Coordinates of C-alpha atoms in Angstrom, one line a residue:
X1 CA 0.0 0.0 0.0
X2 CA 1.4 3.4 -1.0
X3 CA 2.1 6.1 1.6
X4 CA -1.2 7.9 2.3
X5 CA -2.0 11.1 4.2
X6 CA -3.5 10.8 7.7
X7 CA -7.0 12.2 7.8
X8 CA -6.1 15.0 10.1
X9 CA -3.6 16.4 7.5
X10 CA -6.0 16.5 4.7
X11 CA -7.2 19.9 3.5
X12 CA -10.9 20.3 3.6
X13 CA -11.4 17.7 6.4
X14 CA -11.7 19.9 9.5
X15 CA -13.1 18.7 12.8
X16 CA -15.4 20.9 14.8
X17 CA -13.7 23.5 16.9
X18 CA -14.5 21.7 20.2
X19 CA -13.1 18.5 18.8
X20 CA -9.9 20.2 17.5
X21 CA -9.3 21.8 20.9
X22 CA -10.3 18.7 22.9
X23 CA -13.0 20.5 24.8
X24 CA -15.0 18.1 27.0
X25 CA -18.6 17.8 26.0
X26 CA -21.6 17.1 28.1
X27 CA -24.7 15.4 26.9
X28 CA -26.3 18.7 26.0
X29 CA -24.0 19.1 23.1
X30 CA -25.5 16.2 21.3
X31 CA -29.1 16.3 22.7
X32 CA -31.8 18.6 21.6
X33 CA -34.0 20.3 24.1
X34 CA -37.0 21.7 22.2
X35 CA -38.4 23.9 25.0
X36 CA -34.9 25.3 25.5
X37 CA -34.7 26.2 21.8
X38 CA -38.0 28.1 22.2
X39 CA -36.9 30.1 25.3
X40 CA -33.4 30.6 23.9
X41 CA -31.5 28.7 26.6
X42 CA -30.3 25.8 24.4
X43 CA -26.6 25.6 23.3
X44 CA -25.8 28.0 20.5
X45 CA -25.7 25.2 17.9
X46 CA -29.4 24.5 18.4
X47 CA -30.5 28.2 18.7
X48 CA -28.8 29.3 15.5
X49 CA -30.9 27.9 12.7
X50 CA -28.1 28.3 10.1
X51 CA -25.6 26.3 12.2
X52 CA -28.3 23.8 13.0
X53 CA -29.0 23.1 9.3
X54 CA -25.3 23.2 8.4
X55 CA -24.7 20.3 10.8
X56 CA -27.9 18.4 10.0
X57 CA -27.9 15.7 7.3
X58 CA -31.4 15.5 5.8
X59 CA -32.1 11.8 5.7
X60 CA -34.7 10.4 3.4
X61 CA -37.3 10.2 6.2
X62 CA -36.5 13.6 7.6
X63 CA -36.7 15.2 4.1
X64 CA -40.0 13.6 3.4
X65 CA -41.5 14.4 6.8
X66 CA -40.5 18.1 6.8
X67 CA -41.6 18.5 3.2
X68 CA -45.1 17.2 4.1
X69 CA -45.3 19.6 7.1
X70 CA -44.4 22.8 5.2
X71 CA -46.6 21.7 2.3
X72 CA -49.6 21.6 4.6
X73 CA -48.6 24.9 6.2
X74 CA -48.5 26.5 2.7
X75 CA -52.2 25.5 2.3
X76 CA -51.7 22.3 0.2
X77 CA -53.9 19.4 1.3
X78 CA -52.7 16.6 -1.0
X79 CA -49.8 14.3 -0.2
X80 CA -49.7 15.6 3.4
X81 CA -51.6 15.7 6.6
X82 CA -52.7 18.1 9.3
X83 CA -51.8 15.7 12.1
X84 CA -48.6 13.7 12.5
X85 CA -47.9 11.0 15.1
X86 CA -44.1 11.0 15.2
X87 CA -42.1 8.0 16.4
X88 CA -38.5 6.9 16.1
X89 CA -36.3 4.0 16.7
X90 CA -34.1 4.6 19.8
X91 CA -31.9 7.5 19.0
X92 CA -33.6 8.1 15.7
X93 CA -33.7 11.9 15.9
X94 CA -37.2 12.6 17.0
X95 CA -36.6 15.8 18.9
X96 CA -34.0 16.8 16.3
X97 CA -36.8 16.6 13.7
X98 CA -39.1 18.7 15.8
X99 CA -36.4 21.3 16.2
X100 CA -35.9 21.4 12.5
X101 CA -39.6 22.0 11.9
X102 CA -39.5 24.8 14.6
X103 CA -36.7 26.6 12.8
X104 CA -38.3 26.2 9.4
X105 CA -41.7 27.6 10.5
X106 CA -40.1 30.5 12.5
X107 CA -37.7 31.4 9.7
X108 CA -40.2 31.4 6.8
X109 CA -38.7 32.6 3.5
X110 CA -35.4 33.4 5.3
X111 CA -35.0 29.6 5.7
X112 CA -34.9 29.1 1.9
X113 CA -31.2 29.7 1.8
X114 CA -30.2 27.4 4.7
X115 CA -28.3 24.3 3.9
X116 CA -30.6 21.6 2.5
X117 CA -33.8 23.6 2.5
X118 CA -34.1 23.7 -1.2
X119 CA -34.1 19.9 -1.2
X120 CA -37.1 20.0 1.2
X121 CA -38.9 22.6 -0.9
X122 CA -38.3 20.5 -4.1
X123 CA -39.8 17.5 -2.3
X124 CA -42.7 19.6 -1.1
X125 CA -43.4 21.0 -4.5
X126 CA -43.6 24.6 -3.2
X127 CA -41.3 27.6 -3.9
X128 CA -40.8 29.0 -0.4
X129 CA -41.1 28.1 3.3
X130 CA -44.2 29.6 4.8
X131 CA -43.7 31.6 8.0
X132 CA -45.9 30.3 10.8
X133 CA -46.9 30.9 14.4
X134 CA -45.3 28.2 16.4
X135 CA -46.2 26.7 19.8
X136 CA -44.1 24.1 21.7
X137 CA -45.3 21.8 24.5
X138 CA -42.8 19.4 26.1
X139 CA -44.2 17.0 28.7
X140 CA -41.0 16.7 30.6
X141 CA -40.9 20.5 31.1
X142 CA -44.4 21.9 31.7
X143 CA -45.5 21.7 35.3
X144 CA -49.3 22.0 35.8
X145 CA -49.0 22.6 39.5
X146 CA -46.8 25.7 39.4
X147 CA -47.6 26.7 35.8
X148 CA -45.8 29.3 33.8
X149 CA -46.1 33.1 34.2
X150 CA -47.9 34.9 36.9
X151 CA -44.8 36.5 38.4
X152 CA -43.1 37.8 35.2
X153 CA -45.7 40.2 33.9
X154 CA -47.6 37.5 32.0
X155 CA -50.8 35.7 33.0
X156 CA -50.4 32.4 34.8
X157 CA -50.9 29.3 32.6
X158 CA -51.4 25.9 34.3
X159 CA -52.9 23.9 31.4
X160 CA -51.3 22.6 28.2
X161 CA -54.0 24.4 26.1
X162 CA -53.5 27.7 28.0
X163 CA -49.7 27.5 27.4
X164 CA -50.2 26.7 23.7
X165 CA -52.7 29.5 23.2
X166 CA -50.4 32.0 24.9
X167 CA -47.5 31.0 22.7
X168 CA -49.6 31.4 19.6
X169 CA -51.4 34.6 20.4
X170 CA -50.3 36.1 23.7
X171 CA -52.7 37.5 26.3
X172 CA -55.5 37.9 23.7
X173 CA -55.5 34.2 22.8
X174 CA -55.2 33.1 26.5
X175 CA -58.2 35.3 27.4
X176 CA -60.3 33.1 25.1
X177 CA -59.6 30.2 27.5
X178 CA -60.0 32.1 30.8
X179 CA -62.7 29.7 32.1
X180 CA -61.1 26.6 30.7
X181 CA -57.8 27.6 32.3
X182 CA -59.5 28.3 35.7
X183 CA -61.4 25.1 35.8
X184 CA -58.8 22.9 34.0
X185 CA -61.3 21.8 31.3
X186 CA -60.1 21.3 27.8
X187 CA -61.5 23.5 25.0
X188 CA -63.4 22.0 22.1
X189 CA -63.2 22.9 18.4
X190 CA -65.4 26.0 18.5
X191 CA -63.1 27.6 21.1
X192 CA -59.9 26.2 19.7
X193 CA -60.6 28.0 16.4
X194 CA -60.9 31.3 18.3
X195 CA -57.4 31.2 19.7
X196 CA -55.7 29.9 16.6
X197 CA -54.0 32.7 14.5
X198 CA -56.2 34.0 11.6
X199 CA -53.4 35.8 9.7
X200 CA -50.8 33.1 9.3
X201 CA -50.2 29.4 9.3
X202 CA -49.8 27.6 12.6
X203 CA -47.5 24.8 13.8
X204 CA -48.0 23.1 17.1
X205 CA -45.3 20.7 18.3
X206 CA -46.0 18.4 21.3
X207 CA -43.1 16.2 22.7
X208 CA -42.8 13.7 25.5
X209 CA -46.6 13.4 26.0
X210 CA -46.4 10.2 28.0
X211 CA -44.2 11.8 30.6
X212 CA -46.8 14.4 31.3
X213 CA -49.6 11.9 31.3
X214 CA -47.7 9.7 33.8
X215 CA -47.1 12.6 36.2
X216 CA -50.7 13.8 36.3
X217 CA -52.7 10.6 35.8
X218 CA -53.8 10.7 39.5
X219 CA -55.4 14.1 39.0
X220 CA -57.2 13.0 35.8
X221 CA -55.2 15.4 33.7
X222 CA -54.3 12.5 31.3
X223 CA -57.9 12.3 30.1
X224 CA -58.0 16.1 29.7
X225 CA -54.9 16.1 27.6
X226 CA -56.3 13.2 25.5
X227 CA -59.5 15.0 24.9
X228 CA -57.7 18.2 24.0
X229 CA -55.4 16.6 21.5
X230 CA -58.3 14.8 19.9
X231 CA -60.3 18.1 19.6
X232 CA -57.2 20.0 18.4
X233 CA -56.5 17.3 15.8
X234 CA -60.1 17.4 14.4
X235 CA -59.9 21.2 14.3
X236 CA -56.6 21.2 12.4
X237 CA -58.0 18.7 9.9
X238 CA -60.7 21.2 9.0
X239 CA -58.4 24.1 8.4
X240 CA -56.0 24.7 5.5
X241 CA -52.7 25.6 7.1
X242 CA -52.6 24.3 10.7
X243 CA -50.3 21.4 11.5
X244 CA -50.1 19.4 14.8
X245 CA -47.1 17.2 15.3
X246 CA -47.2 14.9 18.4
X247 CA -44.5 12.7 19.8
X248 CA -46.1 10.2 22.1
X249 CA -43.4 7.7 23.2
X250 CA -41.2 8.1 26.2
X251 CA -38.6 5.4 26.8
X252 CA -40.4 2.1 26.9
X253 CA -37.9 0.8 29.4
X254 CA -39.4 3.2 31.9
X255 CA -43.1 2.5 31.2
X256 CA -45.5 1.3 33.8
X257 CA -48.5 -0.8 32.8
X258 CA -50.6 2.3 33.0
X259 CA -48.1 4.2 30.8
X260 CA -48.3 1.4 28.2
X261 CA -52.0 1.6 28.2
X262 CA -52.0 5.4 27.7
X263 CA -49.4 5.1 25.0
X264 CA -51.5 2.7 23.0
X265 CA -54.6 4.9 23.6
X266 CA -52.9 8.1 22.3
X267 CA -51.3 6.3 19.4
X268 CA -54.6 4.7 18.2
X269 CA -56.3 8.1 18.3
X270 CA -53.5 9.9 16.5
X271 CA -53.1 7.2 13.9
X272 CA -56.9 7.5 13.2
X273 CA -57.0 11.3 12.8
X274 CA -53.6 11.8 11.4
X275 CA -50.6 10.2 9.8
X276 CA -48.0 8.0 11.6
X277 CA -44.4 8.9 10.9
X278 CA -41.5 6.5 11.7
X279 CA -38.1 8.1 11.7
X280 CA -35.2 5.8 10.8
X281 CA -31.7 6.6 9.6
X282 CA -29.8 3.3 9.8
X283 CA -28.6 3.4 6.2
X284 CA -27.5 7.1 6.5
X285 CA -25.6 7.0 9.9
X286 CA -22.2 7.9 8.4
X287 CA -23.5 11.1 6.8
X288 CA -25.2 12.1 10.1
X289 CA -21.9 11.6 12.0
X290 CA -19.8 13.5 9.4
X291 CA -22.1 16.4 9.7
X292 CA -22.1 16.4 13.5
X293 CA -18.3 16.0 14.0
X294 CA -16.8 17.9 11.1
X295 CA -17.0 21.3 9.5
X296 CA -17.7 21.4 5.7
X297 CA -17.5 24.2 3.2
X298 CA -20.8 24.8 1.3
X299 CA -19.0 23.6 -1.8
X300 CA -18.3 20.2 -0.3
X301 CA -22.1 19.4 0.0
X302 CA -23.7 17.9 -3.1
X303 CA -27.1 18.7 -4.3
X304 CA -28.5 15.6 -2.5
X305 CA -26.9 16.7 0.7
X306 CA -24.1 14.2 0.8
X307 CA -20.5 15.2 1.5
X308 CA -18.0 15.3 -1.5
X309 CA -14.7 14.1 -0.1
X310 CA -11.4 16.0 -0.8
X311 CA -9.1 14.5 -3.4
X312 CA -6.6 13.2 -0.8
X313 CA -9.4 11.5 1.1
X314 CA -10.6 9.8 -2.1
X315 CA -7.1 8.7 -2.8
X316 CA -6.9 7.1 0.7
X317 CA -10.2 5.3 0.1
X318 CA -9.0 4.0 -3.2
X319 CA -5.8 2.6 -1.6
X320 CA -7.7 0.8 1.0
X321 CA -10.3 -0.5 -1.5
X322 CA -7.5 -1.8 -3.8
X323 CA -5.9 -3.6 -0.8
X324 CA -9.2 -5.2 0.0
X325 CA -9.7 -6.4 -3.5
X326 CA -6.2 -7.9 -3.6
X327 CA -6.7 -9.7 -0.3
X328 CA -10.4 -10.5 -0.4
X329 CA -9.8 -14.2 0.2
X330 CA -8.3 -13.4 3.6
X331 CA -11.1 -11.1 4.7
X332 CA -14.4 -12.0 6.5
X333 CA -17.5 -12.4 4.4
X334 CA -19.4 -9.8 6.3
X335 CA -17.2 -7.0 4.8
X336 CA -18.5 -5.5 1.6
X337 CA -16.0 -7.2 -0.6
X338 CA -17.8 -6.5 -3.9
X339 CA -18.0 -2.8 -3.4
X340 CA -15.2 -1.8 -1.0
X341 CA -14.6 1.6 -2.7
X342 CA -18.2 2.7 -2.0
X343 CA -17.9 1.4 1.5
X344 CA -14.8 3.5 2.3
X345 CA -16.2 6.6 0.5
X346 CA -19.4 6.4 2.6
X347 CA -17.7 6.2 6.0
X348 CA -14.4 8.2 5.6
X349 CA -12.6 9.3 7.8
X350 CA -13.9 6.3 9.8
X351 CA -13.2 2.7 8.7
X352 CA -16.4 0.9 7.7
X353 CA -15.8 -1.6 10.5
X354 CA -15.5 1.1 13.1
X355 CA -18.9 2.5 12.2
X356 CA -20.4 -1.0 12.0
X357 CA -19.3 -1.7 15.6
X358 CA -20.3 1.8 16.6
X359 CA -23.8 1.1 15.4
X360 CA -24.0 -2.0 17.5
X361 CA -22.8 0.0 20.5
X362 CA -25.3 2.7 19.7
X363 CA -28.2 0.3 19.6
X364 CA -27.4 -1.1 23.1
X365 CA -26.6 2.3 24.8
X366 CA -29.5 4.1 23.1
X367 CA -31.9 1.4 24.3
X368 CA -30.9 2.5 27.8
X369 CA -31.9 6.1 27.2
X370 CA -28.4 7.4 26.6
X371 CA -28.5 8.3 22.9
X372 CA -25.9 11.0 23.1
X373 CA -23.1 8.7 24.6
X374 CA -22.1 7.0 21.3
X375 CA -21.5 10.3 19.5
X376 CA -19.5 11.6 22.5
X377 CA -17.4 8.4 22.2
X378 CA -16.6 9.0 18.5
X379 CA -15.9 12.7 19.4
X380 CA -13.4 11.6 22.1
X381 CA -11.7 9.0 19.9
X382 CA -11.3 11.4 16.9
X383 CA -9.6 13.9 19.1
X384 CA -7.1 11.4 20.4
X385 CA -6.3 10.1 16.9
X386 CA -5.3 13.6 15.6

C-alpha cells in the first residue's frame, strides 16, 4: 500500500472547533431540548438555525416528513396531513426533527437559503417556506402545579392548552380560554378556532406526552390532555394551514403498565385522525456523523446533501479498497468485498468496520436512554487520533 495522508492532515477535512481543541462535551452538546430552543437557553448550535442546518444531514425520512409539514402549512392538502404522530427507533432523531420544523416555521422565507432547505422545498413542491406561528409543549418541562407566568408580567398558565394558546397569540389568545384555564377543562373545536391565528399558518409541536400523562394521571389530567389533543386534531384537519405534530413515546424501558395503556390509547387516536411517521436513519448513519463531528464548506455538500470528499481523502479510500480487492480471500465475508470503494467513501474518515461496531454499541446504549453517549465516544476517539 502506498504512503497515504492521515485524515487530520487532509485539507478540507476539518473537525469541529471543540473536537480540535479537545474541549470536554456534556450530553447537551448532542441532545436537543426543544423547549430550551423556544426560550433561547439551548446551546448555540441549536438556537442558531443556520448552524443547525449546516450540521444536519437530511435523511430520506427527515426530508419527506419536513416536506409534508411545510406543504400543509402552505395550504396544500394533497400528499400531506394536518396531524402527524411522530415515532422513532431509539436515537432516531425525534426531537431533532421537531427542532428542524420549529426553525423552518419561524424562519419562513429566510430559511430558503439554509443548507438543505431547497431539497425540502423541491420534495414539497412549493417555492418558499411559509412563516408560521409556532407553539411548543414538552411533557418533561411543563408543570401544571406551578404553571408558567404569573410573576413575570404575564398571566399564569397551568394547562397545556393555555400555554399553547399563549405562545400562539399572547394574552389575547389566552383570554379566550379564561374559564377553561381556571377550571382545568379542555376546550373543544369552536373555542380552539378562536385562539388559533387567523393571519398566518400555525404549527404546534408536542413532545414527550407520556411523561406528562404519567405525572398527572392521579389528577385525571391525562384524560383532559387526550380530549384536548383529539379536539385539536379534528380542528386542524378542518383548516387549510394548521399542523399538529405529536411525539407520544417516552422510553419504553421506563413504562409502567398504565403508561403502556395510555401510549396505545394516544397512538390509536393519532393514527386514526392523522398520519403515523416513523423516523429511521440506519442506512445514513455515516452522513449524520460526518455532519455532527466535522465542518464542511458549502461547496463540499452535493445537491442531494451528501459530502463530497477532498481528493486526498478519495485517494486514501482507493488505496484501502484496492488492498481489500487484492486480499479478499483473507477477509471475513461480512465485509462489503464486492464494493469496497463505495464502503470506504461512505464512512471516511472512519473505517467501515468502526462504524459497523459503533452502530451496535449505539443500539445497546440508546436502548438504555443514553442516545448521546455514542456520539461523544466518537468525538473523544477522533480527538485522540489527531
